[in-house]
Short mmCIF file of C-alpha atoms and ligand atoms in Angstrom, two decimals:
data_model
loop_
_atom_site.label_atom_id
_atom_site.label_comp_id
_atom_site.label_asym_id
_atom_site.label_seq_id
_atom_site.Cartn_x
_atom_site.Cartn_y
_atom_site.Cartn_z
CA MET A 1 68.63 56.42 31.30
CA PRO A 2 66.36 58.06 32.48
CA GLY A 3 63.99 55.66 34.15
CA ILE A 4 60.73 57.26 35.36
CA VAL A 5 58.36 55.55 37.57
CA LEU A 6 54.75 56.85 37.67
CA ILE A 7 52.46 55.38 40.47
CA GLY A 8 49.10 56.00 42.12
CA ALA A 9 49.59 57.98 45.30
CA GLN A 10 46.07 57.24 46.77
CA TRP A 11 43.56 54.25 46.21
CA GLY A 12 43.67 54.28 42.43
CA ASP A 13 41.90 56.07 39.68
CA GLU A 14 43.96 59.20 40.05
CA GLY A 15 44.49 59.65 36.34
CA LYS A 16 47.49 57.62 35.83
CA GLY A 17 46.36 56.83 32.36
CA LYS A 18 46.17 60.38 31.29
CA ALA A 19 49.57 61.13 32.85
CA THR A 20 51.30 58.21 31.18
CA ASP A 21 49.80 59.22 27.90
CA LEU A 22 51.05 62.69 28.40
CA ILE A 23 54.68 61.77 29.30
CA GLY A 24 54.46 59.03 26.59
CA THR A 25 54.86 61.46 23.85
CA LYS A 26 58.49 61.95 24.99
CA VAL A 27 59.63 58.43 25.96
CA ASP A 28 60.80 55.38 24.14
CA TYR A 29 59.20 52.52 26.18
CA VAL A 30 56.29 52.31 28.51
CA ALA A 31 56.40 49.29 30.74
CA ARG A 32 53.58 48.02 33.02
CA PHE A 33 55.12 46.20 36.17
CA ASN A 34 52.23 45.28 38.37
CA GLY A 35 48.71 44.19 38.63
CA GLY A 36 46.68 43.00 35.49
CA ASN A 37 43.29 43.78 33.99
CA ASN A 38 41.98 44.98 37.30
CA ALA A 39 43.35 48.33 36.35
CA GLY A 40 41.07 50.75 34.30
CA HIS A 41 42.91 53.55 32.69
CA SER A 42 41.11 56.12 30.60
CA VAL A 43 43.00 58.15 28.04
CA VAL A 44 41.12 60.90 26.01
CA VAL A 45 42.73 62.09 22.75
CA GLY A 46 40.58 64.61 20.79
CA ASN A 47 37.21 63.14 20.35
CA GLU A 48 38.53 59.64 21.08
CA SER A 49 38.28 58.01 24.56
CA TYR A 50 40.22 54.70 25.20
CA ALA A 51 39.64 52.52 28.28
CA LEU A 52 42.78 50.31 28.84
CA HIS A 53 43.01 47.52 31.35
CA LEU A 54 46.03 45.38 30.54
CA LEU A 55 47.86 47.11 27.97
CA PRO A 56 50.16 50.07 29.00
CA SER A 57 48.52 53.45 28.42
CA GLY A 58 51.52 54.44 26.20
CA ILE A 59 50.11 52.05 23.42
CA ILE A 60 48.20 55.03 22.26
CA ASN A 61 51.39 56.70 21.18
CA PRO A 62 52.66 54.93 17.91
CA ASN A 63 56.26 56.03 18.48
CA LEU A 64 57.07 54.03 21.58
CA THR A 65 57.34 50.42 22.60
CA PRO A 66 54.75 49.19 25.04
CA VAL A 67 55.93 46.45 27.44
CA ILE A 68 54.19 44.09 29.87
CA GLY A 69 56.68 43.22 32.57
CA ASN A 70 57.27 40.15 34.48
CA GLY A 71 55.45 41.40 37.59
CA VAL A 72 52.05 41.73 35.62
CA VAL A 73 49.38 38.84 35.83
CA VAL A 74 48.28 38.37 32.03
CA ASP A 75 44.90 37.13 31.21
CA PRO A 76 45.54 36.26 27.52
CA GLU A 77 41.96 36.21 26.48
CA VAL A 78 41.50 39.71 27.91
CA LEU A 79 44.80 40.80 26.25
CA PHE A 80 43.59 39.80 22.80
CA GLU A 81 40.30 41.14 23.27
CA GLU A 82 41.97 44.68 24.08
CA ILE A 83 44.32 44.27 21.21
CA ASP A 84 41.63 43.60 18.67
CA GLY A 85 39.45 46.50 20.13
CA LEU A 86 42.43 48.84 19.54
CA GLU A 87 43.31 47.58 16.10
CA ALA A 88 39.79 47.93 14.89
CA ARG A 89 40.19 51.62 15.93
CA GLY A 90 43.54 52.07 14.02
CA ILE A 91 45.97 51.57 16.84
CA ASP A 92 48.77 49.14 15.95
CA CYS A 93 49.62 46.93 18.81
CA SER A 94 52.11 44.63 16.86
CA HIS A 95 55.24 46.17 18.70
CA LEU A 96 53.95 45.08 22.08
CA LYS A 97 56.32 42.98 24.19
CA VAL A 98 55.18 40.66 26.84
CA SER A 99 57.48 39.23 29.40
CA GLU A 100 58.12 35.35 29.11
CA ALA A 101 58.18 35.37 33.01
CA ALA A 102 55.00 37.00 33.61
CA HIS A 103 52.28 34.83 35.29
CA ILE A 104 49.11 33.79 33.62
CA ILE A 105 45.54 34.35 34.85
CA ALA A 106 43.79 31.10 33.68
CA PRO A 107 40.02 30.74 33.77
CA TYR A 108 40.22 28.90 37.15
CA HIS A 109 41.66 32.01 38.77
CA ARG A 110 38.65 34.06 37.79
CA THR A 111 36.29 31.32 39.06
CA LEU A 112 38.32 31.15 42.44
CA ASP A 113 38.21 35.04 42.84
CA LYS A 114 34.49 35.00 42.68
CA VAL A 115 33.74 31.93 44.80
CA THR A 116 36.37 33.20 47.49
CA GLU A 117 34.73 36.61 47.70
CA ARG A 118 31.30 35.05 48.17
CA PHE A 119 32.70 32.71 50.74
CA LEU A 120 34.25 35.59 52.71
CA GLY A 121 30.74 37.23 52.96
CA LYS A 122 31.06 40.26 55.28
CA HIS A 123 34.82 40.07 55.29
CA LYS A 124 35.05 40.21 51.47
CA ILE A 125 37.52 42.46 49.83
CA GLY A 126 35.34 44.00 46.98
CA THR A 127 37.81 42.53 44.30
CA THR A 128 37.29 43.44 40.59
CA GLY A 129 36.58 39.63 40.24
CA ARG A 130 39.35 39.33 37.39
CA GLY A 131 41.28 36.55 39.04
CA ILE A 132 44.07 38.66 40.25
CA GLY A 133 44.55 37.71 43.77
CA PRO A 134 44.38 33.89 42.99
CA ALA A 135 46.92 34.29 40.24
CA TYR A 136 49.36 35.95 42.55
CA ALA A 137 48.57 33.51 45.25
CA ASP A 138 49.78 30.72 42.77
CA LYS A 139 52.84 32.63 41.98
CA ILE A 140 53.74 33.09 45.66
CA ASN A 141 52.88 29.36 46.32
CA ARG A 142 54.88 28.31 43.42
CA VAL A 143 52.29 26.68 41.40
CA GLY A 144 51.79 29.46 38.95
CA ILE A 145 51.78 29.12 35.12
CA ARG A 146 54.12 31.57 33.31
CA VAL A 147 54.02 32.75 29.80
CA HIS A 148 56.87 30.64 28.57
CA ASP A 149 55.19 27.53 30.00
CA LEU A 150 52.63 27.86 27.32
CA PHE A 151 55.06 26.64 24.65
CA ASN A 152 55.75 23.14 25.94
CA GLU A 153 52.86 20.84 26.12
CA LYS A 154 54.22 18.26 28.26
CA HIS A 155 55.70 20.88 30.72
CA LEU A 156 52.43 22.82 30.73
CA HIS A 157 50.37 19.68 31.33
CA ASP A 158 52.32 18.97 34.37
CA LYS A 159 52.07 22.42 35.79
CA VAL A 160 48.35 22.65 35.31
CA GLU A 161 48.14 19.48 37.15
CA ALA A 162 50.22 20.64 39.98
CA SER A 163 48.23 23.81 40.18
CA LEU A 164 44.90 22.20 39.98
CA HIS A 165 45.34 19.25 42.24
CA GLN A 166 44.68 21.20 45.57
CA LYS A 167 42.34 23.55 43.92
CA ASN A 168 40.03 20.85 42.71
CA GLN A 169 39.69 19.47 46.15
CA MET A 170 38.76 22.78 47.34
CA LEU A 171 36.29 23.39 44.56
CA VAL A 172 34.52 20.18 45.18
CA LYS A 173 34.78 19.51 49.00
CA LEU A 174 34.49 23.38 50.30
CA TYR A 175 32.86 25.31 47.49
CA ASN A 176 30.52 22.60 46.15
CA ARG A 177 31.60 23.28 42.44
CA ARG A 178 32.59 20.90 39.62
CA PRO A 179 36.23 20.01 39.40
CA ILE A 180 38.23 21.73 36.55
CA ASP A 181 39.70 19.35 33.80
CA VAL A 182 43.41 19.25 33.45
CA ASP A 183 43.56 18.14 29.77
CA GLN A 184 40.91 20.74 28.65
CA THR A 185 42.64 23.51 30.53
CA THR A 186 46.08 22.55 29.08
CA GLU A 187 44.54 22.54 25.63
CA GLU A 188 42.99 25.89 26.05
CA LEU A 189 46.11 27.48 27.41
CA LEU A 190 48.16 25.98 24.61
CA LYS A 191 45.98 27.64 21.95
CA LEU A 192 46.26 30.97 23.71
CA GLY A 193 50.13 30.49 23.81
CA GLU A 194 50.03 30.21 20.04
CA ARG A 195 48.57 33.58 19.53
CA LEU A 196 50.77 35.22 22.34
CA LYS A 197 53.91 33.95 20.92
CA PRO A 198 54.69 36.74 18.47
CA TYR A 199 54.51 39.40 21.47
CA VAL A 200 56.76 37.27 23.93
CA ALA A 201 60.30 38.57 24.59
CA ASN A 202 62.97 38.88 27.29
CA THR A 203 61.49 42.24 28.42
CA GLY A 204 64.13 42.56 31.29
CA LEU A 205 66.97 42.53 28.74
CA ILE A 206 65.33 44.83 26.44
CA LEU A 207 64.46 47.50 28.88
CA ASN A 208 68.03 47.32 30.67
CA LYS A 209 69.54 47.68 27.12
CA ALA A 210 67.43 50.57 26.12
CA LEU A 211 68.30 52.30 29.48
CA ASP A 212 72.03 51.68 28.88
CA GLU A 213 71.82 53.22 25.39
CA GLY A 214 70.31 56.44 27.04
CA LYS A 215 66.74 55.72 25.85
CA THR A 216 63.79 56.86 28.16
CA VAL A 217 61.63 54.16 29.96
CA LEU A 218 58.37 55.06 31.78
CA PHE A 219 57.23 52.47 34.22
CA GLU A 220 53.50 52.84 34.47
CA GLY A 221 52.04 51.74 37.73
CA ALA A 222 48.44 50.21 38.06
CA GLN A 223 46.56 50.45 41.35
CA ALA A 224 47.99 52.61 43.95
CA THR A 225 50.15 53.09 47.31
CA MET A 226 47.33 52.42 49.52
CA LEU A 227 46.25 49.47 47.55
CA ASP A 228 49.84 47.89 47.94
CA VAL A 229 49.94 44.50 49.56
CA ASP A 230 52.80 45.33 51.86
CA HIS A 231 52.26 49.24 52.34
CA GLY A 232 48.42 49.58 51.84
CA THR A 233 45.31 49.06 54.03
CA TYR A 234 45.85 45.41 54.32
CA PRO A 235 43.83 43.19 53.77
CA PHE A 236 41.77 45.57 51.68
CA VAL A 237 44.40 45.86 48.99
CA THR A 238 45.35 44.26 45.76
CA SER A 239 47.79 41.51 45.49
CA SER A 240 50.79 43.12 43.93
CA ASN A 241 53.34 46.08 44.66
CA PRO A 242 51.98 49.16 43.02
CA THR A 243 54.46 51.22 44.94
CA ALA A 244 57.67 52.57 43.32
CA GLY A 245 59.88 49.39 44.33
CA GLY A 246 57.46 47.29 42.34
CA ALA A 247 58.79 48.87 39.17
CA CYS A 248 62.23 47.09 39.66
CA THR A 249 60.96 43.72 40.70
CA GLY A 250 58.18 43.77 38.13
CA THR A 251 60.46 44.47 35.23
CA GLY A 252 63.86 43.34 36.09
CA VAL A 253 65.59 46.71 36.16
CA GLY A 254 67.66 47.73 39.22
CA PRO A 255 66.97 50.66 41.45
CA THR A 256 69.99 52.55 40.29
CA LYS A 257 68.40 53.03 36.81
CA ILE A 258 65.48 54.88 38.25
CA THR A 259 65.86 58.60 38.03
CA ARG A 260 62.45 60.02 38.80
CA VAL A 261 59.41 58.87 40.79
CA ILE A 262 56.07 60.62 39.98
CA GLY A 263 53.08 60.29 42.13
CA VAL A 264 49.64 60.92 40.70
CA SER A 265 47.02 62.39 43.12
CA LYS A 266 43.48 63.74 42.63
CA ALA A 267 42.79 66.96 44.14
CA TYR A 268 40.37 64.95 46.42
CA VAL A 269 40.12 61.26 47.12
CA THR A 270 38.25 58.16 45.73
CA ARG A 271 38.18 54.43 46.69
CA VAL A 272 36.43 51.46 45.08
CA GLY A 273 35.91 48.10 46.96
CA GLU A 274 35.87 47.74 50.68
CA GLY A 275 38.20 49.12 53.43
CA PRO A 276 38.81 52.04 55.74
CA PHE A 277 38.84 55.59 54.12
CA PRO A 278 39.15 58.32 56.79
CA THR A 279 37.84 61.32 54.62
CA GLU A 280 34.86 59.45 53.07
CA LEU A 281 31.81 61.56 52.51
CA PHE A 282 28.46 59.98 53.15
CA ASP A 283 26.49 63.34 52.63
CA GLU A 284 25.58 65.18 49.52
CA SER A 285 29.07 66.51 49.24
CA GLY A 286 30.29 63.13 48.39
CA GLU A 287 27.34 62.66 45.87
CA TRP A 288 28.34 66.15 44.34
CA LEU A 289 32.10 65.10 43.99
CA ARG A 290 30.89 61.74 42.40
CA GLN A 291 28.67 63.40 39.87
CA GLN A 292 31.06 66.26 39.13
CA GLY A 293 34.14 64.09 38.72
CA HIS A 294 32.40 61.16 36.90
CA GLU A 295 33.43 58.81 39.62
CA PHE A 296 32.31 55.56 38.33
CA GLY A 297 34.72 52.79 37.76
CA VAL A 298 36.34 52.05 34.25
CA THR A 299 36.74 48.28 34.95
CA THR A 300 33.62 47.38 36.97
CA GLY A 301 31.38 50.62 36.57
CA ARG A 302 30.94 50.54 40.34
CA PRO A 303 30.22 54.02 41.87
CA ARG A 304 33.52 55.26 43.57
CA ARG A 305 33.47 56.37 47.12
CA CYS A 306 34.49 59.96 47.34
CA GLY A 307 36.03 62.18 50.08
CA TRP A 308 38.27 65.29 50.66
CA PHE A 309 42.05 65.35 49.94
CA ASP A 310 43.85 63.52 52.57
CA ALA A 311 47.29 65.09 53.15
CA VAL A 312 48.43 62.16 55.65
CA VAL A 313 48.09 59.77 52.70
CA ASN A 314 50.01 61.87 50.22
CA ARG A 315 52.90 62.48 52.86
CA TYR A 316 52.90 58.64 53.29
CA ALA A 317 52.92 58.13 49.59
CA SER A 318 55.85 60.56 49.19
CA GLN A 319 57.79 58.49 51.83
CA VAL A 320 57.04 54.93 50.57
CA ASN A 321 57.70 55.67 47.05
CA GLY A 322 60.32 58.37 47.45
CA LEU A 323 58.37 60.76 45.11
CA THR A 324 60.20 63.54 43.29
CA ASP A 325 57.09 64.90 41.67
CA ILE A 326 53.32 64.83 42.08
CA VAL A 327 50.91 65.18 39.10
CA LEU A 328 47.66 66.69 40.68
CA THR A 329 44.60 65.73 38.60
CA LYS A 330 40.98 66.76 38.43
CA LEU A 331 41.38 70.21 40.23
CA ASP A 332 38.68 71.30 37.90
CA VAL A 333 36.26 69.06 39.66
CA LEU A 334 36.41 71.21 42.83
CA THR A 335 35.35 74.49 40.96
CA GLY A 336 32.35 75.85 42.37
CA LEU A 337 32.80 74.94 46.01
CA LYS A 338 32.60 77.93 48.64
CA GLU A 339 35.16 76.11 50.85
CA ILE A 340 37.34 73.08 50.57
CA PRO A 341 38.41 70.96 53.53
CA ILE A 342 41.85 69.32 53.61
CA CYS A 343 42.62 66.51 56.01
CA VAL A 344 45.83 67.39 57.69
CA ALA A 345 46.25 64.86 60.34
CA TYR A 346 44.11 62.07 61.96
CA ASP A 347 42.54 61.82 65.41
CA VAL A 348 42.63 58.21 66.81
CA ASP A 349 40.74 57.81 70.18
CA GLY A 350 42.01 61.39 71.17
CA GLU A 351 45.58 60.94 69.98
CA ARG A 352 46.75 63.14 66.95
CA TYR A 353 48.56 61.26 64.17
CA ASP A 354 50.53 63.37 61.56
CA ASP A 355 51.69 60.13 60.14
CA MET A 356 50.07 57.08 58.80
CA PRO A 357 49.36 54.77 61.62
CA THR A 358 50.96 51.37 60.96
CA ASP A 359 48.15 49.55 62.87
CA GLN A 360 45.24 49.05 60.66
CA ALA A 361 42.68 49.06 63.66
CA ALA A 362 44.06 52.51 64.43
CA PHE A 363 43.67 53.52 60.66
CA ALA A 364 40.11 52.22 60.62
CA ALA A 365 39.39 54.37 63.59
CA ALA A 366 41.01 57.35 62.40
CA LYS A 367 38.94 60.59 62.26
CA PRO A 368 40.21 63.28 59.90
CA ILE A 369 41.31 66.74 61.36
CA TYR A 370 40.38 69.42 58.71
CA GLU A 371 41.72 72.63 57.81
CA THR A 372 39.48 74.66 55.33
CA MET A 373 40.52 76.59 52.40
CA PRO A 374 38.27 79.16 50.26
CA GLY A 375 36.98 77.77 46.99
CA TRP A 376 36.80 79.32 43.55
CA ASP A 377 34.03 79.76 40.87
CA GLU A 378 35.85 80.50 37.66
CA ASP A 379 36.29 77.76 34.99
CA ILE A 380 39.92 76.65 35.02
CA SER A 381 39.86 74.18 32.17
CA GLY A 382 41.32 76.83 29.85
CA CYS A 383 44.29 77.75 32.15
CA HIS A 384 47.64 76.83 30.77
CA ALA A 385 49.91 78.50 33.50
CA PHE A 386 49.84 78.35 37.20
CA ASP A 387 49.39 82.14 37.45
CA GLU A 388 46.28 81.97 35.30
CA LEU A 389 44.46 80.12 38.09
CA PRO A 390 42.38 82.11 40.38
CA ALA A 391 44.18 83.21 43.56
CA THR A 392 42.53 80.85 45.94
CA CYS A 393 42.97 77.96 43.69
CA GLN A 394 46.66 78.56 43.70
CA ASP A 395 46.71 78.74 47.26
CA TYR A 396 44.86 75.59 47.51
CA VAL A 397 47.51 73.80 45.22
CA LYS A 398 50.36 75.34 47.25
CA ARG A 399 48.96 74.03 50.70
CA LEU A 400 48.55 70.67 49.12
CA GLU A 401 52.21 70.77 48.08
CA GLU A 402 53.31 71.92 51.35
CA LEU A 403 51.31 69.32 53.24
CA SER A 404 52.40 66.55 50.88
CA ASN A 405 56.29 66.94 51.32
CA CYS A 406 56.74 66.86 47.52
CA ARG A 407 56.54 69.56 44.75
CA ILE A 408 53.48 69.52 42.30
CA SER A 409 54.86 69.49 38.92
CA ALA A 410 51.77 69.30 36.70
CA ILE A 411 47.99 70.08 37.32
CA GLY A 412 45.15 68.54 35.62
CA THR A 413 42.23 70.92 34.73
CA GLY A 414 40.12 68.53 32.54
CA PRO A 415 40.09 65.12 30.90
CA GLN A 416 41.64 66.15 27.62
CA ARG A 417 45.40 65.81 26.85
CA ASP A 418 45.71 69.60 26.74
CA HIS A 419 43.85 70.13 29.96
CA ILE A 420 47.09 70.42 31.99
CA ILE A 421 49.41 73.03 33.53
CA SER A 422 52.96 72.15 33.58
CA VAL A 423 54.92 73.66 36.33
CA HIS A 424 58.01 71.67 36.20
CA SER A 425 59.29 69.35 33.44
CA LEU A 426 58.57 65.71 34.18
CA ILE A 427 60.98 64.28 31.79
CA ASP A 428 64.60 65.58 32.25
P1 LIG B 501 43.71 55.72 36.41
O1 LIG B 501 42.99 54.28 36.78
O2 LIG B 501 44.65 56.33 37.53
O3 LIG B 501 44.37 55.72 35.00
O4 LIG B 501 42.52 56.62 36.41
P2 LIG B 501 40.94 56.37 35.73
O5 LIG B 501 41.25 56.51 34.22
O6 LIG B 501 40.27 55.18 36.16
O7 LIG B 501 40.16 57.48 36.24
C1 LIG B 501 40.65 58.88 36.14
C2 LIG B 501 39.46 59.60 35.33
O8 LIG B 501 39.57 60.96 35.31
C3 LIG B 501 39.41 59.35 33.70
O9 LIG B 501 38.03 59.26 33.38
C4 LIG B 501 40.21 60.52 33.23
O10 LIG B 501 39.81 60.79 31.86
C5 LIG B 501 39.79 61.57 34.05
N1 LIG B 501 40.72 62.71 34.21
C6 LIG B 501 42.02 62.61 34.35
N2 LIG B 501 42.61 63.79 34.67
C7 LIG B 501 41.53 64.50 34.74
C8 LIG B 501 41.46 66.07 35.15
O11 LIG B 501 42.56 66.76 35.39
N3 LIG B 501 40.31 66.58 35.18
C9 LIG B 501 39.14 65.76 34.85
N4 LIG B 501 37.93 66.53 34.89
N5 LIG B 501 39.23 64.62 34.57
C10 LIG B 501 40.52 63.96 34.52
P1 LIG B 502 43.59 51.62 38.58
O1 LIG B 502 44.93 50.95 37.97
C1 LIG B 502 40.95 51.33 42.03
C2 LIG B 502 40.72 47.56 44.19
C3 LIG B 502 39.50 46.68 44.16
C4 LIG B 502 39.52 46.10 45.53
C5 LIG B 502 40.84 45.72 45.70
C6 LIG B 502 41.30 44.35 45.26
O2 LIG B 502 42.44 51.79 37.66
O3 LIG B 502 43.80 52.63 39.56
P2 LIG B 502 41.63 42.99 42.99
O4 LIG B 502 40.73 42.81 41.93
O5 LIG B 502 42.90 43.83 42.63
O6 LIG B 502 42.15 41.85 43.84
O7 LIG B 502 40.72 43.92 44.06
O8 LIG B 502 41.53 46.63 44.93
N1 LIG B 502 41.30 47.80 42.81
C7 LIG B 502 41.33 49.07 42.42
N2 LIG B 502 40.74 50.24 42.88
N3 LIG B 502 41.57 51.24 40.84
C8 LIG B 502 42.17 50.19 40.41
O9 LIG B 502 43.19 50.19 39.38
C9 LIG B 502 42.17 49.03 41.09
N4 LIG B 502 42.52 47.84 41.03
C10 LIG B 502 42.13 47.10 42.16
O10 LIG B 502 38.30 47.60 43.94
O11 LIG B 502 39.16 46.97 46.36
MG1 LIG B 503 41.44 53.35 37.03
#
């Protein structure tokens, strides 16, 4: 032990990459457990900035083993591009371990992601277009291709045939597209398998052994609680379980091995893609947050929707994930505001909700009930202790902590590795 899970507490892009990189200096393994290259995690080290999509953010630390668990959907072409990009910058990726049970994103999944979104029209989800949903749909429909399937030609051909049988009917008859060739797809996947082979391992066994030997494993979540297919704002969600439970199913490690669950939250909220967002700002304050916080997607470059901190979401995240700690990021972005609203509850058709409504129609109708705190003007990026923060800034953090039902153990004051205030250790 210890097994530390780190997840997004809002709608993604909370700064999980930076938090993982920070904790990663003290752990032996960093394992991704969900999602795929729909994630976009930025890590800034000195003058270097890294944008990671599929690789665990811990890969920047040379002393740990990065792992891609069985719960991740792997696009091998993207993986190789990312490895090549990092290796060209002097980051060694040869120690990466990829689960043999992880599902593959094939080119046809990307095609299907795009055509289905187009077909949904005004009902679209606003996906990243990376083939994530179709790859997970195949997994659940039991027609997915797994990493170990790439090493047996006959077996792979059968699987591709089974997977494409129905899809080709759909592509031709419904979407008016050309069918996908089984032989050619099999050949392409076999080639990708050859390059993937050296990284492939029984990652469940490796992680369990490591934990039994007293090593520290950090389970790095992608996406976030409100994008969880079970617990999020369905159907405006991703197709995996980014919540803490996903760390177990997505790596093959039992819940008794998890000792800590860290939620990462911004000091305000952002969202990309479609779906309800009660504290969203459509006025100049929203634009101010977007510019001040550089809120443009790492994966798609889309401008992120911005809004005030939503304590109902954070309380819900504490509950769903069993959070032990919160890392509060981007507090520096709020510097310069006279007053800062915090959403403490919702009003749904005249009824007050202190807790997350389970009915999505109620959530879509939720109007934020705000409480307002005084802001601060001082630059906080040089603060390295909580009591160095301006008094009103300290009060804001304390109020968020109180409303979130979980202690805030670290505070981000800028994008750099050392722009952080540590309040409680995240590791022991
Ligand atoms: P992730 O998807 O959760 O890993 O987050 P992203 O990397 O997509 O977006 C977070 C952005 O905020 C990145 O550009 C980070 O460099 C940046 N960031 C992280 N923490 C802080 C912070 O405390 N202050 C500021 N100003 N930027 C931060
Ligand atoms: P990180 O790890 C923010 C959103 C998409 C879309 C929905 C479904 O950087 O926090 P998908 O392609 O997954 O089927 O799209 O989920 N989404 C994210 N939003 N951050 C992410 O990852 C996201 N990954 C997916 O915008 O609304
Ligand atoms: Mg991101």
